[in-house]
PDB file of C-alpha atoms in Angstrom:
ATOM      1  CA  MET A  59      66.988  45.909 -25.871  1.00 37.00           C
ATOM      2  CA  GLY A  60      70.377  44.392 -26.236  1.00 41.00           C
ATOM      3  CA  GLY A  61      69.523  40.759 -26.652  1.00 41.00           C
ATOM      4  CA  MET A  62      67.598  40.393 -23.288  1.00 38.00           C
ATOM      5  CA  MET A  63      64.131  38.832 -23.818  1.00 41.00           C
ATOM      6  CA  SER A  64      61.546  39.425 -21.624  1.00 39.00           C
ATOM      7  CA  VAL A  65      59.742  36.622 -19.477  1.00 41.00           C
ATOM      8  CA  GLU A  66      56.636  36.903 -21.710  1.00 41.00           C
ATOM      9  CA  GLU A  67      59.058  36.733 -24.916  1.00 43.00           C
ATOM     10  CA  SER A  68      60.512  33.619 -23.440  1.00 44.00           C
ATOM     11  CA  GLY A  69      57.614  31.572 -23.405  1.00 49.00           C
ATOM     12  CA  GLY A  70      57.262  32.397 -19.085  1.00 52.00           C
ATOM     13  CA  ALA A  71      53.826  33.868 -19.625  1.00 56.00           C
ATOM     14  CA  ASP A  72      52.708  35.779 -16.785  1.00 76.00           C
ATOM     15  CA  MET A  73      54.286  33.619 -14.344  1.00 87.00           C
ATOM     16  CA  SER A  74      56.372  35.407 -11.834  1.00 93.00           C
ATOM     17  CA  VAL A  75      59.974  33.453 -10.689  1.00 94.00           C
ATOM     18  CA  ASP A  76      58.329  32.332  -7.284  1.00 95.00           C
ATOM     19  CA  GLU A  77      55.591  30.645  -9.289  1.00 96.00           C
ATOM     20  CA  ARG A  78      57.857  28.562 -11.722  1.00 97.00           C
ATOM     21  CA  LYS A  79      59.840  27.914  -8.474  1.00 97.00           C
ATOM     22  CA  VAL A  80      56.921  26.296  -6.805  1.00 97.00           C
ATOM     23  CA  MET A  81      56.016  24.291  -9.591  1.00 98.00           C
ATOM     24  CA  SER A  82      59.282  23.052 -10.140  1.00 98.00           C
ATOM     25  CA  ARG A  83      59.728  21.958  -6.336  1.00 97.00           C
ATOM     26  CA  ARG A  84      56.442  20.421  -7.008  1.00 97.00           C
ATOM     27  CA  ALA A  85      57.853  18.472  -9.624  1.00 97.00           C
ATOM     28  CA  LEU A  86      60.938  16.993  -7.567  1.00 97.00           C
ATOM     29  CA  GLU A  87      58.213  16.217  -4.585  1.00 96.00           C
ATOM     30  CA  MET A  88      56.727  13.729  -6.790  1.00 96.00           C
ATOM     31  CA  TRP A  89      59.603  11.435  -5.911  1.00 97.00           C
ATOM     32  CA  GLY A  90      58.494  11.422  -2.223  1.00 96.00           C
ATOM     33  CA  SER A  91      56.803   8.674  -0.554  1.00 93.00           C
ATOM     34  CA  ASP A  92      54.331  10.732   0.847  1.00 90.00           C
ATOM     35  CA  CYS A  93      53.571  12.481  -2.170  1.00 91.00           C
ATOM     36  CA  ALA A  94      49.777  12.518  -3.465  1.00 89.00           C
ATOM     37  CA  ASP A  95      50.170  15.297  -5.695  1.00 88.00           C
ATOM     38  CA  PRO A  96      49.258  14.001  -9.219  1.00 89.00           C
ATOM     39  CA  GLY A  97      51.317  17.159 -11.072  1.00 91.00           C
ATOM     40  CA  ASP A  98      48.728  17.065 -14.073  1.00 92.00           C
ATOM     41  CA  ASP A  99      48.826  20.703 -14.012  1.00 95.00           C
ATOM     42  CA  LEU A 100      52.574  20.931 -14.004  1.00 97.00           C
ATOM     43  CA  PHE A 101      53.820  19.611 -17.478  1.00 98.00           C
ATOM     44  CA  GLY A 102      53.159  21.064 -20.800  1.00 97.00           C
ATOM     45  CA  GLU A 103      52.502  18.881 -23.947  1.00 94.00           C
ATOM     46  CA  GLY A 104      55.544  17.286 -25.867  1.00 96.00           C
ATOM     47  CA  TYR A 105      57.264  17.582 -22.368  1.00 98.00           C
ATOM     48  CA  VAL A 106      61.257  15.760 -22.231  1.00 98.00           C
ATOM     49  CA  ASN A 107      63.064  14.852 -19.443  1.00 98.00           C
ATOM     50  CA  HIS A 108      66.840  14.654 -20.037  1.00 98.00           C
ATOM     51  CA  GLN A 109      68.468  11.897 -17.582  1.00 95.00           C
ATOM     52  CA  GLU A 110      72.016  12.729 -17.198  1.00 94.00           C
ATOM     53  CA  PRO A 111      72.466   9.681 -15.844  1.00 96.00           C
ATOM     54  CA  ASP A 112      69.928   7.143 -16.639  1.00 92.00           C
ATOM     55  CA  ALA A 113      69.717   4.877 -13.833  1.00 91.00           C
ATOM     56  CA  ALA A 114      69.869   1.612 -16.021  1.00 90.00           C
ATOM     57  CA  GLY A 115      72.883   2.917 -17.952  1.00 92.00           C
ATOM     58  CA  GLY A 116      74.165   5.739 -20.495  1.00 94.00           C
ATOM     59  CA  ILE A 117      71.716   9.003 -20.548  1.00 95.00           C
ATOM     60  CA  SER A 118      68.252   9.138 -21.904  1.00 96.00           C
ATOM     61  CA  ASP A 119      65.656  11.430 -23.136  1.00 98.00           C
ATOM     62  CA  LYS A 120      61.910  10.535 -21.301  1.00 97.00           C
ATOM     63  CA  SER A 121      58.738  11.574 -22.769  1.00 97.00           C
ATOM     64  CA  LEU A 122      55.980  12.698 -19.782  1.00 97.00           C
ATOM     65  CA  GLU A 123      54.556   9.181 -19.750  1.00 96.00           C
ATOM     66  CA  GLU A 124      58.018   7.434 -19.980  1.00 96.00           C
ATOM     67  CA  TRP A 125      58.840  10.019 -16.462  1.00 96.00           C
ATOM     68  CA  ARG A 126      55.937   8.846 -14.667  1.00 95.00           C
ATOM     69  CA  GLU A 127      56.778   5.130 -15.046  1.00 95.00           C
ATOM     70  CA  LEU A 128      60.131   6.064 -13.766  1.00 95.00           C
ATOM     71  CA  VAL A 129      58.988   7.693 -10.701  1.00 96.00           C
ATOM     72  CA  GLY A 130      56.102   5.190 -10.334  1.00 95.00           C
ATOM     73  CA  GLY A 131      58.574   2.367 -10.625  1.00 95.00           C
ATOM     74  CA  PHE A 132      61.128   4.008  -8.510  1.00 96.00           C
ATOM     75  CA  ARG A 133      58.172   4.517  -5.648  1.00 95.00           C
ATOM     76  CA  GLU A 134      57.521   0.656  -6.485  1.00 96.00           C
ATOM     77  CA  SER A 135      61.432  -0.070  -5.412  1.00 97.00           C
ATOM     78  CA  PHE A 136      61.830   2.361  -2.416  1.00 97.00           C
ATOM     79  CA  SER A 137      60.176   2.924   0.106  1.00 97.00           C
ATOM     80  CA  GLU A 138      60.161   6.272   2.921  1.00 97.00           C
ATOM     81  CA  ALA A 139      61.785   8.487   0.383  1.00 97.00           C
ATOM     82  CA  THR A 140      62.086  12.245   1.269  1.00 98.00           C
ATOM     83  CA  VAL A 141      62.849  15.035  -1.203  1.00 98.00           C
ATOM     84  CA  GLN A 142      64.909  18.219   0.491  1.00 98.00           C
ATOM     85  CA  ILE A 143      64.862  21.432  -1.945  1.00 98.00           C
ATOM     86  CA  LEU A 144      68.495  22.673  -0.969  1.00 98.00           C
ATOM     87  CA  ARG A 145      68.584  25.598  -3.287  1.00 98.00           C
ATOM     88  CA  GLN A 146      67.098  27.189  -6.306  1.00 98.00           C
ATOM     89  CA  VAL A 147      67.866  29.980  -8.697  1.00 98.00           C
ATOM     90  CA  ALA A 148      65.835  30.768 -11.198  1.00 97.00           C
ATOM     91  CA  GLU A 149      66.334  33.552 -14.764  1.00 95.00           C
ATOM     92  CA  GLY A 150      64.250  33.902 -17.638  1.00 93.00           C
ATOM     93  CA  ASP A 151      62.275  30.808 -18.395  1.00 96.00           C
ATOM     94  CA  LEU A 152      64.796  28.492 -16.664  1.00 98.00           C
ATOM     95  CA  VAL A 153      64.412  27.374 -12.764  1.00 98.00           C
ATOM     96  CA  ALA A 154      67.607  25.269 -11.478  1.00 98.00           C
ATOM     97  CA  THR A 155      66.812  23.564  -8.203  1.00 98.00           C
ATOM     98  CA  HIS A 156      69.521  21.417  -6.669  1.00 98.00           C
ATOM     99  CA  TRP A 157      67.997  18.801  -4.397  1.00 98.00           C
ATOM    100  CA  GLU A 158      68.469  15.658  -1.713  1.00 98.00           C
ATOM    101  CA  ILE A 159      66.739  12.536  -1.831  1.00 98.00           C
ATOM    102  CA  SER A 160      67.061   9.599   0.577  1.00 98.00           C
ATOM    103  CA  ALA A 161      65.291   6.473   0.304  1.00 98.00           C
ATOM    104  CA  THR A 162      65.043   3.090   1.309  1.00 98.00           C
ATOM    105  CA  GLN A 163      65.587   0.094  -1.510  1.00 98.00           C
ATOM    106  CA  SER A 164      62.291  -2.376  -0.158  1.00 98.00           C
ATOM    107  CA  GLY A 165      61.842  -3.801  -3.506  1.00 97.00           C
ATOM    108  CA  GLU A 166      63.732  -4.968  -6.378  1.00 95.00           C
ATOM    109  CA  PHE A 167      65.535  -2.464  -8.427  1.00 94.00           C
ATOM    110  CA  LEU A 168      67.694  -3.037 -11.593  1.00 89.00           C
ATOM    111  CA  GLY A 169      67.308  -6.626 -11.146  1.00 91.00           C
ATOM    112  CA  ARG A 170      68.361  -7.064  -7.690  1.00 93.00           C
ATOM    113  CA  GLY A 171      66.030  -7.753  -4.872  1.00 94.00           C
ATOM    114  CA  ALA A 172      65.332  -5.599  -1.812  1.00 96.00           C
ATOM    115  CA  THR A 173      68.419  -4.767   0.408  1.00 95.00           C
ATOM    116  CA  GLY A 174      67.035  -2.368   3.069  1.00 97.00           C
ATOM    117  CA  LYS A 175      69.581  -0.239   2.858  1.00 97.00           C
ATOM    118  CA  ARG A 176      68.784   3.426   2.974  1.00 98.00           C
ATOM    119  CA  THR A 177      70.828   5.683   0.668  1.00 97.00           C
ATOM    120  CA  THR A 178      71.178   9.244  -0.301  1.00 98.00           C
ATOM    121  CA  TRP A 179      72.326  11.519  -3.315  1.00 98.00           C
ATOM    122  CA  THR A 180      71.882  14.612  -4.522  1.00 98.00           C
ATOM    123  CA  GLY A 181      71.168  16.168  -7.981  1.00 98.00           C
ATOM    124  CA  VAL A 182      70.157  19.175 -10.108  1.00 98.00           C
ATOM    125  CA  GLN A 183      67.134  19.404 -12.023  1.00 98.00           C
ATOM    126  CA  ILE A 184      66.850  22.384 -14.514  1.00 98.00           C
ATOM    127  CA  ASP A 185      63.384  22.968 -16.010  1.00 98.00           C
ATOM    128  CA  ARG A 186      62.385  25.022 -18.867  1.00 98.00           C
ATOM    129  CA  PHE A 187      59.126  26.870 -18.977  1.00 98.00           C
ATOM    130  CA  GLU A 188      56.845  27.838 -21.994  1.00 97.00           C
ATOM    131  CA  GLY A 189      53.285  28.723 -21.635  1.00 96.00           C
ATOM    132  CA  GLY A 190      53.034  28.468 -17.913  1.00 96.00           C
ATOM    133  CA  LYS A 191      54.164  24.652 -17.479  1.00 97.00           C
ATOM    134  CA  ILE A 192      57.533  22.808 -17.319  1.00 98.00           C
ATOM    135  CA  ALA A 193      58.543  22.200 -20.915  1.00 98.00           C
ATOM    136  CA  GLU A 194      61.739  20.178 -20.616  1.00 98.00           C
ATOM    137  CA  SER A 195      64.169  19.308 -17.970  1.00 98.00           C
ATOM    138  CA  TRP A 196      67.614  18.447 -17.690  1.00 98.00           C
ATOM    139  CA  VAL A 197      68.817  16.307 -14.385  1.00 98.00           C
ATOM    140  CA  PRO A 198      72.735  15.573 -13.746  1.00 97.00           C
ATOM    141  CA  TRP A 199      72.194  13.638 -10.509  1.00 98.00           C
ATOM    142  CA  ASP A 200      74.914  11.748  -8.529  1.00 98.00           C
ATOM    143  CA  LYS A 201      74.495   7.854  -9.422  1.00 96.00           C
ATOM    144  CA  TYR A 202      77.784   6.544  -7.912  1.00 96.00           C
ATOM    145  CA  ARG A 203      76.663   7.872  -4.567  1.00 97.00           C
ATOM    146  CA  PHE A 204      73.108   6.359  -5.089  1.00 97.00           C
ATOM    147  CA  LEU A 205      74.489   3.040  -5.631  1.00 96.00           C
ATOM    148  CA  GLU A 206      77.028   3.030  -3.303  1.00 96.00           C
ATOM    149  CA  GLY A 207      74.475   3.473  -0.690  1.00 97.00           C
ATOM    150  CA  LEU A 208      72.645   0.300  -1.646  1.00 96.00           C
ATOM    151  CA  GLY A 209      76.158  -1.506  -1.830  1.00 95.00           C
ATOM    152  CA  PHE A 210      75.969  -2.249  -5.713  1.00 94.00           C
ATOM    153  CA  VAL A 211      79.540  -0.384  -6.064  1.00 89.00           C
ATOM    154  CA  ASP A 212      82.533  -0.270  -3.835  1.00 78.00           C
TER     155      ASP A 212
END
C-alpha cells in the first residue's frame, strides 16, 4: 500500500482516533488540581515520557513511575491547577495535543518557597499508542513563560 500502515499495523489496536484523543486528554488532565483519575488504564508497560525541557534543567526521559512522581510533586507545589485542551490532531498511532496549564505556586518548587503567584504556560504533548495504551510521550513546553510567571526569571 505504498508504505502506508493501517492503525492495526501501527500498534493502535482497534481503537478509533476519538478514543486515542480521549486517552491523551485524560493523561494531560492528571495535572489538574481537581483530577481524581488515577489513569491506571492509560499507559502501557515500559511507558517513557520525554520532557523537553525538564523543569529541573536539561531534558529527561522518565519512566511511568518517575512521571507519576513528577505529576505528584507538581500537585504538591501548585494549587488551583487547570488544564485546557486547545486543539488535538491525530494520525496513525500518534495524537498531538496543544494544551495550556494555569496554576498557583502554593508550595516549595525547585528549592524556592511558595510565591503565591499564578502562572500560565503552554505546550504540546505527542503520544504514541501501542496495544491500545500510551507507550511514549514527547512534551515540549514553554519553560520560560512558566518560570517568568513565577518571578523566577526577568
